[in-house]
Tab-separated table of C-alpha atoms in Angstrom:
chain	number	residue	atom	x	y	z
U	66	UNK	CA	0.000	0.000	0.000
U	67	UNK	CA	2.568	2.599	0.943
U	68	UNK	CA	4.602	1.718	-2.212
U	69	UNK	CA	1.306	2.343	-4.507
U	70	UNK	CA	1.303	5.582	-2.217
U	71	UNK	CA	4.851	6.516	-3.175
U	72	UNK	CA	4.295	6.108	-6.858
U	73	UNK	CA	1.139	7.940	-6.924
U	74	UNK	CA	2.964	10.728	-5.059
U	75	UNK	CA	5.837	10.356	-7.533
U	76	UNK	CA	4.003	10.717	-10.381
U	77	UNK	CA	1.810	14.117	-8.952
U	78	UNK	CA	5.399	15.770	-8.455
U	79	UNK	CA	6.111	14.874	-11.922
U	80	UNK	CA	3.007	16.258	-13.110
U	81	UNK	CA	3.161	19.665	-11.351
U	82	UNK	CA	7.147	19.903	-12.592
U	83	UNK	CA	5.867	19.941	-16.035
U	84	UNK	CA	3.180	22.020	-15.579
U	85	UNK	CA	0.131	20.752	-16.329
U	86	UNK	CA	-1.451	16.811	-16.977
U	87	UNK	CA	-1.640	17.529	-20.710
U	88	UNK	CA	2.133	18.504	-20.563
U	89	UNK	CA	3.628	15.556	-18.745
U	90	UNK	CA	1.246	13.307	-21.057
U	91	UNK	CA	2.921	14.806	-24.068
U	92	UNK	CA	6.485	14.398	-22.504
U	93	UNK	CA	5.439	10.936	-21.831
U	94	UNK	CA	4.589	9.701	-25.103
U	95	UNK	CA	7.696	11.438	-26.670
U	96	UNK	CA	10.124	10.489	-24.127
U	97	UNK	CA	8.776	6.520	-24.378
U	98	UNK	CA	8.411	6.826	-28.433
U	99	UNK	CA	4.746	6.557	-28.582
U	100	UNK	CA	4.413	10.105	-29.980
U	101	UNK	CA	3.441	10.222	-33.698
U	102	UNK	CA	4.660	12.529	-35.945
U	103	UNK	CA	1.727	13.818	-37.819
U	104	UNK	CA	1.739	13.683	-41.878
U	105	UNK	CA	-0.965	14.128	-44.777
U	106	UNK	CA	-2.332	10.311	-45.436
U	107	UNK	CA	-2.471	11.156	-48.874
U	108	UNK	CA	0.749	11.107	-49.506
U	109	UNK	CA	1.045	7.820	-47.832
U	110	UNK	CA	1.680	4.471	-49.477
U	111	UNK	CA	-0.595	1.914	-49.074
U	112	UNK	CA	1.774	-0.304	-46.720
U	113	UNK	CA	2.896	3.501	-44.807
U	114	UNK	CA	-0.639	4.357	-44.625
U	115	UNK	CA	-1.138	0.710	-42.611
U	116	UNK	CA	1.814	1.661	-40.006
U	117	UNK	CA	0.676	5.290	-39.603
U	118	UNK	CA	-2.651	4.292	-38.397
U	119	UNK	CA	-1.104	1.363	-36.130
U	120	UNK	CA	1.121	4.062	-34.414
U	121	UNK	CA	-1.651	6.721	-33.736
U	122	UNK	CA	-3.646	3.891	-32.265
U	123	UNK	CA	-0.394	2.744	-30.214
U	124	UNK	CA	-0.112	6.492	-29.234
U	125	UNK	CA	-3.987	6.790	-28.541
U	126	UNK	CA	-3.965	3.599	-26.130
U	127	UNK	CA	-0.624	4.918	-24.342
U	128	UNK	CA	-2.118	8.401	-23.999
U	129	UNK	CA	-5.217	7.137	-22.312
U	130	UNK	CA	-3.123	4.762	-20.216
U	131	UNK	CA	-1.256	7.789	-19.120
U	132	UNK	CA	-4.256	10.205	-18.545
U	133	UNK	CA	-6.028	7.775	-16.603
U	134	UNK	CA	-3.248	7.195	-14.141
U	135	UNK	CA	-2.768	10.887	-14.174
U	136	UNK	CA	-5.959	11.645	-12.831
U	137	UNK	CA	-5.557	8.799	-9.865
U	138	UNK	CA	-2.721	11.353	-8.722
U	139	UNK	CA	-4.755	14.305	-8.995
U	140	UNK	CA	-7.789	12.585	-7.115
U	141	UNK	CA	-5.485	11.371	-4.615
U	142	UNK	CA	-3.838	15.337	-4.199
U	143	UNK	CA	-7.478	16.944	-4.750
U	144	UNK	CA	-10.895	16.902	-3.513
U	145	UNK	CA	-12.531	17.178	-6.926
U	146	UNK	CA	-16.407	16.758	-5.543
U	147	UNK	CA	-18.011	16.575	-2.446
U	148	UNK	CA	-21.355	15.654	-3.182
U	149	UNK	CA	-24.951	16.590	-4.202
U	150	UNK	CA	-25.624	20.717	-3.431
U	151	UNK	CA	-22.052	20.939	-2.119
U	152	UNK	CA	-20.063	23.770	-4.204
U	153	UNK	CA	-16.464	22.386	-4.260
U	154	UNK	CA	-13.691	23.958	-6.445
U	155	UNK	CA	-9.720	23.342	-5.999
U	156	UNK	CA	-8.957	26.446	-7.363
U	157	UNK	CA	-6.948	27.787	-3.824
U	158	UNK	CA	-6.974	31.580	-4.712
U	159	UNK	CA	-8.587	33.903	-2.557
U	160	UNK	CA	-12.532	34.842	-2.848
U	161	UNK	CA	-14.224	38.125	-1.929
U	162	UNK	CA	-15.476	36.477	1.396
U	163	UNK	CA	-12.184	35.692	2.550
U	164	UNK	CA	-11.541	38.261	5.563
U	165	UNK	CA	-8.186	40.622	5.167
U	166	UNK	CA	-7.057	39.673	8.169
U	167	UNK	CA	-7.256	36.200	8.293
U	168	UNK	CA	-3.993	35.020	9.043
U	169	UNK	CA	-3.953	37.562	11.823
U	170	UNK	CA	-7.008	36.044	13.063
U	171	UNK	CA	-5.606	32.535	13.204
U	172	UNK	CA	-2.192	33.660	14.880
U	173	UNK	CA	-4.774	35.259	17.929
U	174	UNK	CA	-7.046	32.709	18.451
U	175	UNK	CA	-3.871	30.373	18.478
U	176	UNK	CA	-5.591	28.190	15.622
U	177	UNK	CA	-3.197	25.727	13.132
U	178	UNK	CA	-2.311	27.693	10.112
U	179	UNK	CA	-3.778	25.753	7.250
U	180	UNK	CA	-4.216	27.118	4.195
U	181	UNK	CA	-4.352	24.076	1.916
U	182	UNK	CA	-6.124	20.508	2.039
U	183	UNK	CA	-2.741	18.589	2.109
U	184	UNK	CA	-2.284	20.266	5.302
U	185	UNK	CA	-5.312	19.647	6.760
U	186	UNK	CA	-5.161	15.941	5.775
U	187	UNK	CA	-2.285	15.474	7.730
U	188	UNK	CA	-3.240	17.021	10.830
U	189	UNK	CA	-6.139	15.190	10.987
U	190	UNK	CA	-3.834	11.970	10.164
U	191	UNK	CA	-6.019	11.451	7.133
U	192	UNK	CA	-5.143	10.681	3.545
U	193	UNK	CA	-6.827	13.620	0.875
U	194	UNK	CA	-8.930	10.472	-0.289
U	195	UNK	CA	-9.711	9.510	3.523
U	196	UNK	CA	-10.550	12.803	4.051
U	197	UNK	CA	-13.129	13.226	1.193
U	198	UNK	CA	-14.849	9.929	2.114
U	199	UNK	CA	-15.591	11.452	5.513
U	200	UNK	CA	-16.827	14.957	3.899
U	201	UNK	CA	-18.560	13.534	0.894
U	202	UNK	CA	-22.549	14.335	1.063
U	203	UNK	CA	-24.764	11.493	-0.547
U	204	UNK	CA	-28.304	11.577	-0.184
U	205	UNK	CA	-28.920	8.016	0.323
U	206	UNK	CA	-25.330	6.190	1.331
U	207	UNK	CA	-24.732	2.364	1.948
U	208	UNK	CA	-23.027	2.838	4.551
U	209	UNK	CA	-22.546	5.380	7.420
U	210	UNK	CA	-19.996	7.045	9.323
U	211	UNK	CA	-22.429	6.680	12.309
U	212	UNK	CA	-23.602	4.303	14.399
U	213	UNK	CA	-27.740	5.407	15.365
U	214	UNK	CA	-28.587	4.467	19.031
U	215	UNK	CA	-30.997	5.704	21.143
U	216	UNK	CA	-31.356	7.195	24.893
U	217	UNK	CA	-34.398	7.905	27.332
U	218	UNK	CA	-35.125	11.559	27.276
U	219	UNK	CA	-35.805	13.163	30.857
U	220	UNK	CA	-39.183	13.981	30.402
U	221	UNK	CA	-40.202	10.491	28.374
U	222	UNK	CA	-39.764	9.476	25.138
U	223	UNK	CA	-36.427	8.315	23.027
U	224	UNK	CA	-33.356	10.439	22.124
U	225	UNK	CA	-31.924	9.220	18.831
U	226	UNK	CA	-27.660	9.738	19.342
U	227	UNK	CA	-25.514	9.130	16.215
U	228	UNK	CA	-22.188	8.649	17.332
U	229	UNK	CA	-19.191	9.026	14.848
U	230	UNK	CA	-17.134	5.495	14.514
U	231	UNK	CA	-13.324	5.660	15.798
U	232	UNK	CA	-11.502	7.117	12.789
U	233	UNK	CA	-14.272	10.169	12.220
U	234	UNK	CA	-14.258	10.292	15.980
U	235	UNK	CA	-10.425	10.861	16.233
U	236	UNK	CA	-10.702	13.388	13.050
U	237	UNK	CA	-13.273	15.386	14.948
U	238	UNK	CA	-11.299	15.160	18.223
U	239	UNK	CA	-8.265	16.970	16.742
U	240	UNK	CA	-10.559	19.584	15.459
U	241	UNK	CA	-12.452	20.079	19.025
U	242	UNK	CA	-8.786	20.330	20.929
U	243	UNK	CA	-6.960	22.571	18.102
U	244	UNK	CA	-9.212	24.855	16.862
U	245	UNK	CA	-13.061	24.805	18.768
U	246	UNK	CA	-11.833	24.633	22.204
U	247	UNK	CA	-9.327	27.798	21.184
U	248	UNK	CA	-12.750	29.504	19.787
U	249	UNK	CA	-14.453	32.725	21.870
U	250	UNK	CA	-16.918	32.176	23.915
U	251	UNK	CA	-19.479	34.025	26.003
U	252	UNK	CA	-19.058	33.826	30.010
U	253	UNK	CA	-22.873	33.150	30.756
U	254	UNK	CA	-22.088	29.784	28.609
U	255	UNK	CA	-21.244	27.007	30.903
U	256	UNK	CA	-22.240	23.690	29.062
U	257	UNK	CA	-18.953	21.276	27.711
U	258	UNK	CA	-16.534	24.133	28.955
U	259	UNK	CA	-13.008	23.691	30.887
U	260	UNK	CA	-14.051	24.499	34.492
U	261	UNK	CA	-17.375	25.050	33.954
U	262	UNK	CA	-20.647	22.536	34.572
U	263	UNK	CA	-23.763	21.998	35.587
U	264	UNK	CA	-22.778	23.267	38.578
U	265	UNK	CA	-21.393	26.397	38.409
U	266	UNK	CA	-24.507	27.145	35.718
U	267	UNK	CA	-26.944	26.574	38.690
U	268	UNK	CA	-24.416	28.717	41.210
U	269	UNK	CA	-25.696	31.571	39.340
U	270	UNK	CA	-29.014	31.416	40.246
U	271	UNK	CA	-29.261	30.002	43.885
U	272	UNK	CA	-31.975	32.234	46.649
U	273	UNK	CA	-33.859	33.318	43.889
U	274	UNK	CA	-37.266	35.065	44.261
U	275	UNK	CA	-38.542	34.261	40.795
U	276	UNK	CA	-36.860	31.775	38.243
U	277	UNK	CA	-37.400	31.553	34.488
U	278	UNK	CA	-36.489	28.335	32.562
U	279	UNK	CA	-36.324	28.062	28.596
U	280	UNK	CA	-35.590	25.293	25.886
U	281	UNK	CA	-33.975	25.926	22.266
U	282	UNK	CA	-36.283	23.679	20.287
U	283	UNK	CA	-34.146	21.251	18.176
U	284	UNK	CA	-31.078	22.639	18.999
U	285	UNK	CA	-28.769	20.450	17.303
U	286	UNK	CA	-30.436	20.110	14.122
U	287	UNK	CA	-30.841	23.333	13.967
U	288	UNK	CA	-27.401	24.150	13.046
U	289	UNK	CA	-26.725	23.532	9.483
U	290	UNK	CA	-23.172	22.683	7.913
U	291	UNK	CA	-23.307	26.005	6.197
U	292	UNK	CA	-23.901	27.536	9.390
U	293	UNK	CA	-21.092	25.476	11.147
U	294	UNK	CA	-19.060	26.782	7.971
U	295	UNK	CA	-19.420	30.132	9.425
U	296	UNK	CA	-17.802	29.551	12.391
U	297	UNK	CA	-14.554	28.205	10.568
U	298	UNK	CA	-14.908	31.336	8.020
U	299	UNK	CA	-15.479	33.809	10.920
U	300	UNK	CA	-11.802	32.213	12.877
U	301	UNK	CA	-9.830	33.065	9.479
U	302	UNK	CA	-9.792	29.348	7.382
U	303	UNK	CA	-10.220	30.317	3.793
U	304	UNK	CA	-13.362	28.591	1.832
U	305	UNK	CA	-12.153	25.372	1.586
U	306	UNK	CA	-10.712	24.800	4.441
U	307	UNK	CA	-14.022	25.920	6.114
U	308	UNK	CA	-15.958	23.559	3.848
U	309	UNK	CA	-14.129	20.807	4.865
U	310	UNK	CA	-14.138	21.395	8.664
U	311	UNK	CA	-18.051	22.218	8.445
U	312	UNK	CA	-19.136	18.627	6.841
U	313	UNK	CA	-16.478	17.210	8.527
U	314	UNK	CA	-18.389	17.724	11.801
U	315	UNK	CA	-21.908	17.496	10.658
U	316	UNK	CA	-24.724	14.677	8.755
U	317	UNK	CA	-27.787	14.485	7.604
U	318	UNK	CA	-30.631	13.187	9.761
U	319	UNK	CA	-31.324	9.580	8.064
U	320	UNK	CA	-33.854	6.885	8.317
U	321	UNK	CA	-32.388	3.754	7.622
U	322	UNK	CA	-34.527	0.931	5.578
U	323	UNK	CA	-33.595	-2.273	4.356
U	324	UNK	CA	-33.727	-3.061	0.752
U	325	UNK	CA	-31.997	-6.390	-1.243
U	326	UNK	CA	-30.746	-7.184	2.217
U	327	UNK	CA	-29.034	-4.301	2.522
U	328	UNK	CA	-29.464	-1.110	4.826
U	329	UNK	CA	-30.080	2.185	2.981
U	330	UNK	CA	-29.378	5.639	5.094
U	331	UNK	CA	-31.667	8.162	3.754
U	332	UNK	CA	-31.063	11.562	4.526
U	333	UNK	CA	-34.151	13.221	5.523
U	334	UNK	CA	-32.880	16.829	5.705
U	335	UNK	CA	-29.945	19.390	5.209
U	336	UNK	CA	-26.559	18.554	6.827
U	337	UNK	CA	-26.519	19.906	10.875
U	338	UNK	CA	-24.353	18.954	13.968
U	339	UNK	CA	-25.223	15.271	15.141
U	340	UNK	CA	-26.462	14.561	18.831
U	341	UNK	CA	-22.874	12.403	19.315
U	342	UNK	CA	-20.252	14.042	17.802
U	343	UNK	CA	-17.416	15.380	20.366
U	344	UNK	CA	-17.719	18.602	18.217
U	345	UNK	CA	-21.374	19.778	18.372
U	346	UNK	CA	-21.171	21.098	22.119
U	347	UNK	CA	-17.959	23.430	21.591
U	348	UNK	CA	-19.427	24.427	17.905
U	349	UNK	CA	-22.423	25.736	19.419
U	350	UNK	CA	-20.667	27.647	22.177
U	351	UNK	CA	-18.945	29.398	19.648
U	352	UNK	CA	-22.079	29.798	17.398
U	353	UNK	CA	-24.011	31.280	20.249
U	354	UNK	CA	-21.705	34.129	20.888
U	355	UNK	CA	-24.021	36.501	19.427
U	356	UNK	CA	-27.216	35.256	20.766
U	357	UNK	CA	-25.393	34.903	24.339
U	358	UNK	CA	-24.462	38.721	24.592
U	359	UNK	CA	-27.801	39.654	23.193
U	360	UNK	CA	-29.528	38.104	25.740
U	361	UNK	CA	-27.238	38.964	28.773
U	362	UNK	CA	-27.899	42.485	27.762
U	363	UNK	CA	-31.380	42.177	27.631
U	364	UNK	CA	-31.002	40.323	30.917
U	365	UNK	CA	-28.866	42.606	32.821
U	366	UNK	CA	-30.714	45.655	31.930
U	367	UNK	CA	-34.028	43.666	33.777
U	368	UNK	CA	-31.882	43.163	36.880
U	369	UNK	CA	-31.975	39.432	35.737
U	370	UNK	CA	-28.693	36.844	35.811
U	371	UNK	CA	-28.611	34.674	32.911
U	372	UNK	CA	-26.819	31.558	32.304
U	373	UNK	CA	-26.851	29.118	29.382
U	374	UNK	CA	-26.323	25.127	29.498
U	375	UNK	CA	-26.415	24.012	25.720
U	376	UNK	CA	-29.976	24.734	24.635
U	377	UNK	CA	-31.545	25.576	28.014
U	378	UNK	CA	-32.115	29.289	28.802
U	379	UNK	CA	-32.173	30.145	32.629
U	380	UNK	CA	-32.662	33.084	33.926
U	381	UNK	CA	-33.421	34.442	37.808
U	382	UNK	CA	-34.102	37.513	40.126
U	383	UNK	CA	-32.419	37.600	43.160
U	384	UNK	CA	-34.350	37.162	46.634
U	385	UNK	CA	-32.545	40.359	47.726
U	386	UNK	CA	-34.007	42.843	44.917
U	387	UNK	CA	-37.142	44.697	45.506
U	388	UNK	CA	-39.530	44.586	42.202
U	389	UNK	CA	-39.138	41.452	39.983
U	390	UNK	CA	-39.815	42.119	36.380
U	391	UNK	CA	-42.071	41.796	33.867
U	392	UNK	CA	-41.898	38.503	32.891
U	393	UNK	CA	-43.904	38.381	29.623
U	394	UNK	CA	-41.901	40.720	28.411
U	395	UNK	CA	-38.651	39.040	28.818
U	396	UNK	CA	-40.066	36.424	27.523
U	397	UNK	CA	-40.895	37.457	24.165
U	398	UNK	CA	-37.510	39.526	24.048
U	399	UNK	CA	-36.136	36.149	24.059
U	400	UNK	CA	-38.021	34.743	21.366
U	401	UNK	CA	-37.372	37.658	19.151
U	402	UNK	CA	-33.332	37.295	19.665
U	403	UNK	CA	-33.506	33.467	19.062
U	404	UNK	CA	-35.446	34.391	16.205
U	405	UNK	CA	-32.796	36.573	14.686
U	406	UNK	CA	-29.980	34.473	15.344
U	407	UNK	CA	-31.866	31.527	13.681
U	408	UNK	CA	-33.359	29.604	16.836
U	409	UNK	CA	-36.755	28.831	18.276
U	410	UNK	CA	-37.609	28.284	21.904
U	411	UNK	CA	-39.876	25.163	22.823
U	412	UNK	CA	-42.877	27.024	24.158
U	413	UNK	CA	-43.394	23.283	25.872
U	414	UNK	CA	-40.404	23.902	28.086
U	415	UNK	CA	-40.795	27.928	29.439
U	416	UNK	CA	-41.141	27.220	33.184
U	417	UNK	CA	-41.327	30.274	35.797
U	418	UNK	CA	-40.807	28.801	39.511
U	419	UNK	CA	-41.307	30.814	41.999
U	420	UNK	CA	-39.698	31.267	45.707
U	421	UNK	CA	-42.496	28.928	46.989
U	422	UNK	CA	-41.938	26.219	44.991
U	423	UNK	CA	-38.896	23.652	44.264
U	424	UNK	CA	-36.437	25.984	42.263
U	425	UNK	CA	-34.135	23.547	39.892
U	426	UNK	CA	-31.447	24.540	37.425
U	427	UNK	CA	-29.580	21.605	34.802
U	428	UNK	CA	-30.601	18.774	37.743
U	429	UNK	CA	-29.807	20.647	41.357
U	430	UNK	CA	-32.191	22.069	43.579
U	431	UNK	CA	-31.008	25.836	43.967
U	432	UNK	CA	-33.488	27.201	46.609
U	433	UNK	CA	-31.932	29.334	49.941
U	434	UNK	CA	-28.542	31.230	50.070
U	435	UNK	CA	-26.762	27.759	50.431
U	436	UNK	CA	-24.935	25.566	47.525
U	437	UNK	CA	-26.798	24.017	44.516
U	438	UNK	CA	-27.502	20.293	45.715
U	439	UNK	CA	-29.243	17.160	44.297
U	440	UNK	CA	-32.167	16.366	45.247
U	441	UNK	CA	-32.698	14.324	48.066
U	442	UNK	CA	-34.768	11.202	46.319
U	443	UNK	CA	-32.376	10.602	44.156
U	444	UNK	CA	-29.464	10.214	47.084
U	445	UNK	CA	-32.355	8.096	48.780
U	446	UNK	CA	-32.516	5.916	45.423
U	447	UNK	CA	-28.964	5.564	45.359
U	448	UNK	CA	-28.472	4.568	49.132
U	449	UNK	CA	-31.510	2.098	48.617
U	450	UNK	CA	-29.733	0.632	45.521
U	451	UNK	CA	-26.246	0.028	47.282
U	452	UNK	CA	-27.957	-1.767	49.794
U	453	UNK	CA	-29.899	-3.761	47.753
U	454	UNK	CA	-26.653	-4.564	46.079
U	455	UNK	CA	-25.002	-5.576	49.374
U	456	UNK	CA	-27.859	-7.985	50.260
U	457	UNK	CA	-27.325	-9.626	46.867
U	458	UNK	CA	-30.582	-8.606	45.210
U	459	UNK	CA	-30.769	-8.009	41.291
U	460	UNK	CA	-30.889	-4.028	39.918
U	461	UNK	CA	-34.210	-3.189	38.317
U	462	UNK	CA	-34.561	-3.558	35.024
U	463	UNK	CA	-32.818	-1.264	33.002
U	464	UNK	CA	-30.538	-0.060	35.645
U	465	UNK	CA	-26.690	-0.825	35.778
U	466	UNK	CA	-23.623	-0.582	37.915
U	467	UNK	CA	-22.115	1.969	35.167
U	468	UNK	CA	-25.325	4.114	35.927
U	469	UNK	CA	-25.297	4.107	39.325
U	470	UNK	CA	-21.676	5.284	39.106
U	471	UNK	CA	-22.686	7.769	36.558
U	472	UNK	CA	-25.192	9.149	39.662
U	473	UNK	CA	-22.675	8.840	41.919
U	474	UNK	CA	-20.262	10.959	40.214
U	475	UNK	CA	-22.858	13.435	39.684
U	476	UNK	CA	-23.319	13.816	43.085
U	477	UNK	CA	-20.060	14.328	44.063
U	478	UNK	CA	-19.895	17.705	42.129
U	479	UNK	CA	-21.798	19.321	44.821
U	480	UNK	CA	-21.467	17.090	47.672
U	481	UNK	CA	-17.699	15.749	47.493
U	482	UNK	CA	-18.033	12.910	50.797
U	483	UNK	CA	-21.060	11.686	50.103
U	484	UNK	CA	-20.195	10.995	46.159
U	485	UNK	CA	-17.023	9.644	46.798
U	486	UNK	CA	-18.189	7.346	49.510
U	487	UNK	CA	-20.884	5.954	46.959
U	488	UNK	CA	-18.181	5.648	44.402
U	489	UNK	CA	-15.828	3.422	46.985
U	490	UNK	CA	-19.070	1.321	47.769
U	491	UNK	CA	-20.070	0.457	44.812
U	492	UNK	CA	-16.377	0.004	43.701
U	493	UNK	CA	-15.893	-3.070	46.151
U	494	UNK	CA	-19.228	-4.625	44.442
């Protein structure tokens, strides 16, 4: 394999010494005497006539031999097409979108300098071929990058997760560490951040007189690959190398029938940022920068702290303030800002709790001046579940000693001794 590699890569520095395919195709067939010297048949004997036409059809055969084989190099160097309704070209001069300081934009985010698809296939430990299997859009595929499970949502019904498989997953990894991670993002953001969690996004609202909860509806697929191509365009990569990086990290939402005894993965709408891929989180983040300091504004100019976790909204008025707000208006100033920036909140999902009531932000109970906590049926489940394990009696159905560690865990962020000692428990079982 890596000696087919070699010659292929041979042959492409051949190429671009002489200029152009049609150029080293011509050298070719002169250099290995399959070039014909062309002449007026007429003037041709009978028997010269004969050998003329053998020699052009020597020369014809050689040429296409050498064509074909020339175009394997440039496919192998070159992206050439990336699918149906994706505008591809590998002409690497600058367009009129390109920003004038782009380089400069790179060097202070801290992003790789890449500038060309060779470049980009290496970093990403890819081949240029590899690289446009993973990008290439087809509207119905035999096979998938993906593999489709499914989760319990919180409030009922199914989640459907499509998980990238380990070589997409690594690609995507190296883009999440060297370039999203190194993105800007607004400070009320707190979902999939260094340092930040669910946590510190309910800290923000604990001893609250009057709390407002909203939902993004269909978050994820909400964010289309050309979108996603903005955020690449918008850090300083040039049009291609945006392209790339946008279907890189996003699919089309498919249904997946079986036909001839074979699966079939329709697509079933535009390219957006799967509910799996190690990407999505940190692309939103930086997507949202807009819509985040919109909002705060809007917020802070109410006398409201806001905070966002992914797609839920959560906003609060402190116990200590006077006159809460009007809360229908705040509400449709929301609505109107996730309009403009392309969003749509889940009417389904606005929740206003007030003092009275059981105040929760991303999971933890943030009533009182004290820390955000879990709520105390769920550290009852979990005792009641050790114990049950200790006697020797079976989990329920559906449960699992990965989940219950999962809980466990979870509970440690805001009770440290009592997660920990769950974790050691269960860790001796």
């Amino acid at each position: 394999m890596d000696t087919k590699i070699n010659k292929i890569d041979q042959l492409w520095a051949e190429i671009e010494k002489a200029g152009s395919i049609s150029r080293h195709v011509s050298n070719k067939l002169k250099s290995n005497g399959y070039l014909v010297r062309r002449t007026e048949a007429s003037n041709l004997s009978t028997r010269q006539l004969k050998k003329y036409k053998a020699d052009l059809k020597k020369e014809s055969l050689e040429k296409r031999k050498l064509n074909k084989a020339a175009w394997q190099a440039y496919k192998a160097h070159h992206i050439v097409h990336l699918g149906d309704g994706v505008y591809w070209t590998d002409d690497t001069s600058t367009d009129q979108w390109d920003l004038d300081n782009a380089n400069k934009r790179l060097l202070e985010n801290q992003l790789p300098q890449i500038t060309r698809v060779k470049q980009l296939a290496e970093a990403l430990g890819l081949t240029i071929s590899e690289l446009r299997w993973f990008c290439y859009h087809r509207e119905v595929a035999t096979q998938s990058h993906y593999v489709r499970f499914e989760i319990p949502k919180r409030q009922g019904g199914m989640r459907a997760i499509w998980a990238p498989r380990p070589k997409l997953k690594k690609a995507q990894h190296w883009v999440l560490t060297e370039i999203l991670n190194r993105l800007l993002v607004h400070g009320s953001a707190h979902g999939f951040l260094r340092g930040r969690s669910i946590a510190t996004n309910a800290m923000e609202h604990t001893n609250s007189q009057v709390l407002i909860k909203m939902d993004i509806e269909n978050f994820f697929p909400t964010v289309s690959w050309k979108r996603v191509k903005g955020v690449f365009r918008k850090a300083g990569y040039s049009e291609q190398i945006a392209t790339l990086l946008a279907l890189l990290c996003t699919e089309s939402p498919r249904e997946i029938i079986s036909k001839g005894g074979k699966d079939l993965y329709i697509a079933m709408a535009d390219r957006c940022l799967p509910q799996g891929a190690p990407t999505s989180p940190a692309i939103t983040n930086a997507l949202c920068l807009s819509l985040d300091r919109r909002i705060t504004g809007m917020a802070t100019k109410a006398g409201l702290r806001y905070t966002r976790y992914a797609d839920d909204l959560t906003f609060s008025y402190s116990a200590k303030k006077k006159k809460p707000p009007e809360i229908s208006r705040l509400i449709g100033g929301v609505k109107r800002i996730l309009g403009d920036e392309g969003f749509k909140v889940n009417t389904q999902k606005t929740h206003v709790v007030r003092q009275g009531s059981t105040q929760e932000v991303t999971g933890l109970i943030v009533n009182g001046k004290g820390l955000p906590r879990v709520n105390r049926q769920l550290k009852r489940q979990m005792r009641a579940a050790i114990h049950n394990l200790k006697q020797g009696r079976e989990l329920p159905v559906g449960e699992s000693i990965q989940r219950l560690r999962g809980y466990a865990a979870y509970i440690t962020m805001t009770d440290r001794a009592l997660g920990l000692g769950m974790l050691e428990e269960l860790s001796q079982l």
